[in-house]
Short mmCIF file of C-alpha atoms in Angstrom, two decimals:
data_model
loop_
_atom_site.label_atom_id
_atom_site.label_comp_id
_atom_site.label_asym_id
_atom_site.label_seq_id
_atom_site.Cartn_x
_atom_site.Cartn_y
_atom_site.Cartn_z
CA UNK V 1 0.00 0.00 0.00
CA UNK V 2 2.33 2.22 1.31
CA UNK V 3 4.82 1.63 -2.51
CA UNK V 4 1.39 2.55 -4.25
CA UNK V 5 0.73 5.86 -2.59
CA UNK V 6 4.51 7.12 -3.35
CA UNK V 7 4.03 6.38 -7.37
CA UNK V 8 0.57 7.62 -7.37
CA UNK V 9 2.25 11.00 -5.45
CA UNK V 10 4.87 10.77 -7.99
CA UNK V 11 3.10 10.77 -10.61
CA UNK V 12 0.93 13.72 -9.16
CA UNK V 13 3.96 16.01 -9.22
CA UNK V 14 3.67 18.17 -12.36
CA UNK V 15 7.01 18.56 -14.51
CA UNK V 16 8.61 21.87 -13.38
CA UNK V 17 8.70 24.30 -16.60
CA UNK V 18 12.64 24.46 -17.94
CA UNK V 19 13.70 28.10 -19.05
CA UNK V 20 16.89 28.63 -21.57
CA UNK V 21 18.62 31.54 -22.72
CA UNK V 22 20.48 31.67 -25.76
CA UNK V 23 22.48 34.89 -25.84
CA UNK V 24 25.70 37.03 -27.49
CA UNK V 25 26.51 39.30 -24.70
CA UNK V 26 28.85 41.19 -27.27
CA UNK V 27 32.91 40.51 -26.57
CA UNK V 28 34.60 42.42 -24.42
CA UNK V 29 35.59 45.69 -27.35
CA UNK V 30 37.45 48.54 -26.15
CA UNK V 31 35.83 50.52 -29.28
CA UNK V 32 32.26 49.82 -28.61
CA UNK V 33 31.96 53.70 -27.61
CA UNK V 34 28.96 54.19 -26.01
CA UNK V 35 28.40 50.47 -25.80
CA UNK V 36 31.73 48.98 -24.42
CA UNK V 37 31.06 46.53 -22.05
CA UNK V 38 30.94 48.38 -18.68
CA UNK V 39 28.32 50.11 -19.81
CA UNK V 40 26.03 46.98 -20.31
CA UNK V 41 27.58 44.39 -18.04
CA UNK V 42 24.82 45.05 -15.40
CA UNK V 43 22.26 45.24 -17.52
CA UNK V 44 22.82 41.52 -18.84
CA UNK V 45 23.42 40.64 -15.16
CA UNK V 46 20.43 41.81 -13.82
CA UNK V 47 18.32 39.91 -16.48
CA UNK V 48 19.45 36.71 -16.33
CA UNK V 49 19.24 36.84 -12.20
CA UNK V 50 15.53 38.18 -12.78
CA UNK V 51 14.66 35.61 -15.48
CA UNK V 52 16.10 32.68 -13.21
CA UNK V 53 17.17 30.37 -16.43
CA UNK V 54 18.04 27.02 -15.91
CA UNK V 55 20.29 26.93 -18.85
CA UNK V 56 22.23 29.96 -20.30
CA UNK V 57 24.19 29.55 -23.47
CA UNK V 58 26.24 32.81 -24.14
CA UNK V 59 28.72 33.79 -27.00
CA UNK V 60 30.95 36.01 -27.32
CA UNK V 61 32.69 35.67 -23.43
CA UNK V 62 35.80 36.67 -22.85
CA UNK V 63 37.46 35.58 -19.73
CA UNK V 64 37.25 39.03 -18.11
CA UNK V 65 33.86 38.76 -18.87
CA UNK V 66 32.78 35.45 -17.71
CA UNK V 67 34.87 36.44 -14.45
CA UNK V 68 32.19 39.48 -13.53
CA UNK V 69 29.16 37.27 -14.40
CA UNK V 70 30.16 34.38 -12.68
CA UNK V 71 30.71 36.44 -9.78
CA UNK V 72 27.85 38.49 -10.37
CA UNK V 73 25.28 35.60 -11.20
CA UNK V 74 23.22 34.13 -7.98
CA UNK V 75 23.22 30.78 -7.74
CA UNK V 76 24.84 29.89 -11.41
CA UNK V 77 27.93 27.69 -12.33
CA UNK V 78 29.29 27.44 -15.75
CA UNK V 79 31.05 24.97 -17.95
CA UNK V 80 33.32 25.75 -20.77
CA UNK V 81 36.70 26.77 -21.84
CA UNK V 82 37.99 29.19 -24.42
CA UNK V 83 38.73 28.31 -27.96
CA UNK V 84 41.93 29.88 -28.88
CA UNK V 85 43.92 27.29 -26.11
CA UNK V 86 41.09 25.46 -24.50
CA UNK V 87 41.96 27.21 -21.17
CA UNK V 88 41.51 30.67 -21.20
CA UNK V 89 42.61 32.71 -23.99
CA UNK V 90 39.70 33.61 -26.85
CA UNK V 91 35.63 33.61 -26.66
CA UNK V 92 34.06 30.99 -24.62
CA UNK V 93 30.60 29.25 -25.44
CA UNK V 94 29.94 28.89 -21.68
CA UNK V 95 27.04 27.24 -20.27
CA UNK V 96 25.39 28.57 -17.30
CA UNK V 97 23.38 26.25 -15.61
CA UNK V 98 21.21 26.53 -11.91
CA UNK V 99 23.84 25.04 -9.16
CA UNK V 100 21.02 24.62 -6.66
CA UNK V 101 18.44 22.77 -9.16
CA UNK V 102 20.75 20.67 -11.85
CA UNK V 103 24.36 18.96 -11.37
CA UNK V 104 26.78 18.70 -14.10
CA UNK V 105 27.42 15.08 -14.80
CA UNK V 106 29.69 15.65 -18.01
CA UNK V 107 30.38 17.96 -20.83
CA UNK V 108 33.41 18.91 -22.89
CA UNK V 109 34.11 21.39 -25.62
CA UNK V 110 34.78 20.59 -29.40
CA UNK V 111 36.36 22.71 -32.30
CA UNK V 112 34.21 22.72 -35.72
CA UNK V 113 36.54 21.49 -37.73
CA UNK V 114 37.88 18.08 -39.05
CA UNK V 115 39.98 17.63 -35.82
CA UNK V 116 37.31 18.48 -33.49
CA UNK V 117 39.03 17.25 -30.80
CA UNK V 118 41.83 20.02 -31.39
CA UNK V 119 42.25 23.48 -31.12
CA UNK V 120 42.26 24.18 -35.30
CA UNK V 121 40.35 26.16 -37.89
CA UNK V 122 37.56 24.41 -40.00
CA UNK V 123 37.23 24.46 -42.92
CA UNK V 124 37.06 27.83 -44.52
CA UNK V 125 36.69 29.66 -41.32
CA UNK V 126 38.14 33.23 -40.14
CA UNK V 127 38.91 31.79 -36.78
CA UNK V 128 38.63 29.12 -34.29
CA UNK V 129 35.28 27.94 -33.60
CA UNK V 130 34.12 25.45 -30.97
CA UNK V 131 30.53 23.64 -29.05
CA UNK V 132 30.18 23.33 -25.75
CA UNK V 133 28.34 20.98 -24.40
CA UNK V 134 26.87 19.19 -20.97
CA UNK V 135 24.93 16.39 -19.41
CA UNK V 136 22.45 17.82 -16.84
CA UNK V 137 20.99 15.97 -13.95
CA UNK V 138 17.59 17.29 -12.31
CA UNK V 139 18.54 16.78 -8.37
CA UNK V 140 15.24 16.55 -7.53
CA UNK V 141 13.34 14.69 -10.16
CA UNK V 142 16.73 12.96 -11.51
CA UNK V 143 15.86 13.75 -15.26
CA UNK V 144 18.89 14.10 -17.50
CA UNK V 145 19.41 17.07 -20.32
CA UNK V 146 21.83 17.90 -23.13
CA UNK V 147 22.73 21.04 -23.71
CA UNK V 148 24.90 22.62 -26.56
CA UNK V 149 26.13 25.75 -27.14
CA UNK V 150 27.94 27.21 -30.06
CA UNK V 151 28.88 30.18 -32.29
CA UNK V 152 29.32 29.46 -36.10
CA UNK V 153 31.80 31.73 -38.14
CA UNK V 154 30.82 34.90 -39.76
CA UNK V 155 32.45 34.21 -42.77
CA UNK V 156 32.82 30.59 -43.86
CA UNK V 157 30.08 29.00 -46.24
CA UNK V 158 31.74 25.55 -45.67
CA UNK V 159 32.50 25.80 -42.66
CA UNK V 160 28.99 27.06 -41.35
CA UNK V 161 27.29 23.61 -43.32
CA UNK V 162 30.05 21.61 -41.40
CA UNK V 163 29.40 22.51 -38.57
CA UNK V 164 25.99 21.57 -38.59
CA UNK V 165 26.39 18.71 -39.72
CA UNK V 166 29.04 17.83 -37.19
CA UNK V 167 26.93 18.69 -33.57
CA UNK V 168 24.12 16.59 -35.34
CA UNK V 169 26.42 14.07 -35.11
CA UNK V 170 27.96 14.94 -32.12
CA UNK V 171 24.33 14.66 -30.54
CA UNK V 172 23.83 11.51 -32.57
CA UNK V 173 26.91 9.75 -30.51
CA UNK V 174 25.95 11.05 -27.52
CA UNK V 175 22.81 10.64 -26.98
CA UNK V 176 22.33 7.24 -26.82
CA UNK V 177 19.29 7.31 -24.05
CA UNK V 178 17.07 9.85 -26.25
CA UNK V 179 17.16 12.45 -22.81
CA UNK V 180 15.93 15.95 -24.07
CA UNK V 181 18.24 18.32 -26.05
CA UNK V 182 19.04 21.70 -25.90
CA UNK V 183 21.08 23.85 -28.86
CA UNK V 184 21.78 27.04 -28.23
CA UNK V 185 23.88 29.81 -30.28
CA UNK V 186 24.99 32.17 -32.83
CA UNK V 187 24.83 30.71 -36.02
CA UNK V 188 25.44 33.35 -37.74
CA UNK V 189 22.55 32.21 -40.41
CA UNK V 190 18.96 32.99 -41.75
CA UNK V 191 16.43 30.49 -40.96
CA UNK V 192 16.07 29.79 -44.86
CA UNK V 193 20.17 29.09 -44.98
CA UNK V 194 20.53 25.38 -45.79
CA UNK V 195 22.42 24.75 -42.40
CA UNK V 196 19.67 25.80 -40.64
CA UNK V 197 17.15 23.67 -42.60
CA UNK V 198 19.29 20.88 -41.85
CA UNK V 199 19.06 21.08 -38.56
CA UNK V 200 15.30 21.83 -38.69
CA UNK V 201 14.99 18.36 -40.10
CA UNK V 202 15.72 16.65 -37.23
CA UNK V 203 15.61 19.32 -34.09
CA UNK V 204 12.84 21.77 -33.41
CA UNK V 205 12.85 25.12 -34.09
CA UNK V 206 11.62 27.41 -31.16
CA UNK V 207 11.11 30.68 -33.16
CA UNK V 208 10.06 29.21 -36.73
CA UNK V 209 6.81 30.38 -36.19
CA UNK V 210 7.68 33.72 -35.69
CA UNK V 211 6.33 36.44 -38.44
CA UNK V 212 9.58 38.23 -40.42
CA UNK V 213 7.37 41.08 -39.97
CA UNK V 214 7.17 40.78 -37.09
CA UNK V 215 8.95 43.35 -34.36
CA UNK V 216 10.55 40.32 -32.42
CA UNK V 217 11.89 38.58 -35.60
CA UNK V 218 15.12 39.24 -35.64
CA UNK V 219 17.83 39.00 -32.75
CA UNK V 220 20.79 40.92 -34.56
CA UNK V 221 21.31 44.87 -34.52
CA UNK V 222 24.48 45.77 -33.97
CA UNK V 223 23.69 48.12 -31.83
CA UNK V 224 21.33 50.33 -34.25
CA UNK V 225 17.97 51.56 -33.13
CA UNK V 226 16.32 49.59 -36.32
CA UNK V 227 15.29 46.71 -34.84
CA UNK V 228 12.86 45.18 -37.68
CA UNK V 229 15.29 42.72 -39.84
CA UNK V 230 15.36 39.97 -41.24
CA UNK V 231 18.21 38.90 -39.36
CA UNK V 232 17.11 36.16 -37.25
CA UNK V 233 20.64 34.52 -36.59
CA UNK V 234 20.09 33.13 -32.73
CA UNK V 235 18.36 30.12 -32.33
CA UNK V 236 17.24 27.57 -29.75
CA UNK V 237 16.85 24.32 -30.78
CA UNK V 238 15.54 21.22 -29.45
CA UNK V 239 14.24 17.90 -29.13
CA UNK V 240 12.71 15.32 -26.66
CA UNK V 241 10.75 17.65 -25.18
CA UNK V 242 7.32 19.51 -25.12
CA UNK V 243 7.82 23.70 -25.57
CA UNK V 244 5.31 25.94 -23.66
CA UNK V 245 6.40 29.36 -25.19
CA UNK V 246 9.41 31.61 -26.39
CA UNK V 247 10.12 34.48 -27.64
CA UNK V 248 12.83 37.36 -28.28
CA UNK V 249 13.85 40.08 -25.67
CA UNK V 250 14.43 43.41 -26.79
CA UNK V 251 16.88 44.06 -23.71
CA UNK V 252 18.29 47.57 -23.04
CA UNK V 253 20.22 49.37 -20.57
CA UNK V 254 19.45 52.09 -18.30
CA UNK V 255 21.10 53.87 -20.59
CA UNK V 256 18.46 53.04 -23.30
CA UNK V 257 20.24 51.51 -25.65
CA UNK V 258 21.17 48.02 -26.72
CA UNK V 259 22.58 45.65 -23.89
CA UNK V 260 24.28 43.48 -27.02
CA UNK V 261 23.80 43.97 -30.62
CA UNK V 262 22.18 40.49 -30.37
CA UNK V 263 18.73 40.34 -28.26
CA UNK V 264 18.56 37.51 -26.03
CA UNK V 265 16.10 34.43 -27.75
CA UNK V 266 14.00 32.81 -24.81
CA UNK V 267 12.51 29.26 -24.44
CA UNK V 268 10.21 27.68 -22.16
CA UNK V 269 9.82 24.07 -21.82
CA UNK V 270 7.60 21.42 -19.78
#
């Protein structure tokens, strides 16, 4: 009797909602003018306290950077190292996660490239470009989550397709137990870019359902007032689980202007 009344109030506890963030906080550019960092540092702070994510995937960190949020954050640890030496040196894809709900049970970082297991250049890439990724385990409810984080290059049509192709497989190895998936990042593509179809194919799409015309449909500025685009370049993907809402956050200082020329993309999951 009493193993029947602990399923039945097991099965009576509802699924707490998941919240991720996919966000480029801008790098840390001493000719930003009016929009260097220490002008919008607290401003990105402050919202991703008040929002209380779960999961945060940010581009664009330096280590100076991801110093003051970490310190800055309540109750957030991070996982992820830099891409130019896999310590500290270049933009991290960090992953902020909840300390007090989730506990990291493994994660690494890999370059998108054809050695992704070194720091190198894919393809026909500017730069070095990595994925960051993490096994999650609820500490309460013991449910398990992927999540990913990346940032494609800017400039590299081949290397852009690879690297789709390449966390799709990465996901595909790792994955083996079907737990839910999280992708989050600067792709630095249009949702009608062939990458991004690929991926559609086989993740979900938070956004796709978003107008182009409108308001919310893009998430890249560059710091100009404009903010109706069609540059909808941020994305949060996923798969194995049910999505309640999501949108894009038009997110400005108290100086009233841009906290990132990227707006932070929201998703809310059951």
């Amino acid at each position: 009797m009493l193993i029947r009344l602990i399923i039945l109030y097991l099965l009576l506890i509802p699924n707490r909602e998941i919240k991720v963030l996919s966000y480029n906080i801008r790098y840390n550019n001493p000719n930003d003018g009016k929009d260097i960092w220490d002008n919008r540092k607290e401003s990105i702070v402050d919202f991703i306290n008040h929002e209380d994510f779960d999961f945060a995937g940010l581009q664009e960190v330096t280590f100076s950077q991801l110093q003051y949020i970490e310190d800055k954050l309540v109750n957030y640890s991070y996982h992820g190292v830099a891409r130019d030496d896999g310590k500290q040196k270049g933009e991290f894809a960090p992953i902020f996660y909840n300390k007090n709900r989730y506990k990291l049970i493994s994660g690494n970082t890999f370059w998108l490239s054809e050695t992704p297991n070194t720091i190198s250049v894919g393809w026909d890439a500017s730069m070095e470009r990595i994925c960051t990724y993490a096994l999650f385990e609820d500490k309460k409810s013991k449910r398990k989550f992927y999540v990913f984080n990346t940032h494609f290059d800017h400039i590299g049509v081949i290397a852009r397709k690879k690297s789709a192709q390449l966390i799709i497989d990465y996901v595909n190895g790792l994955n083996e137990n079907n737990f839910p998936v999280f992708i989050t990042g600067d792709f630095n593509l249009n949702d009608n870019s062939d990458p991004i179809i690929l991926i559609q194919k086989i993740f979900n799409d938070s956004n796709i359902n978003l107008n182009k015309e409108d308001k919310l449909y893009n998430t890249f500025t560059g710091f100009k007032s404009d903010v109706i685009s069609p540059r909808r370049i941020d994305y949060i993907f996923y798969s194995n689980i049910e999505m309640v809402s999501s949108t894009h956050v038009h997110l400005k200082t108290n100086r009233k202007r841009w906290a990132s020329d990227h707006h932070p993309v929201i998703a809310i999951f059951n």
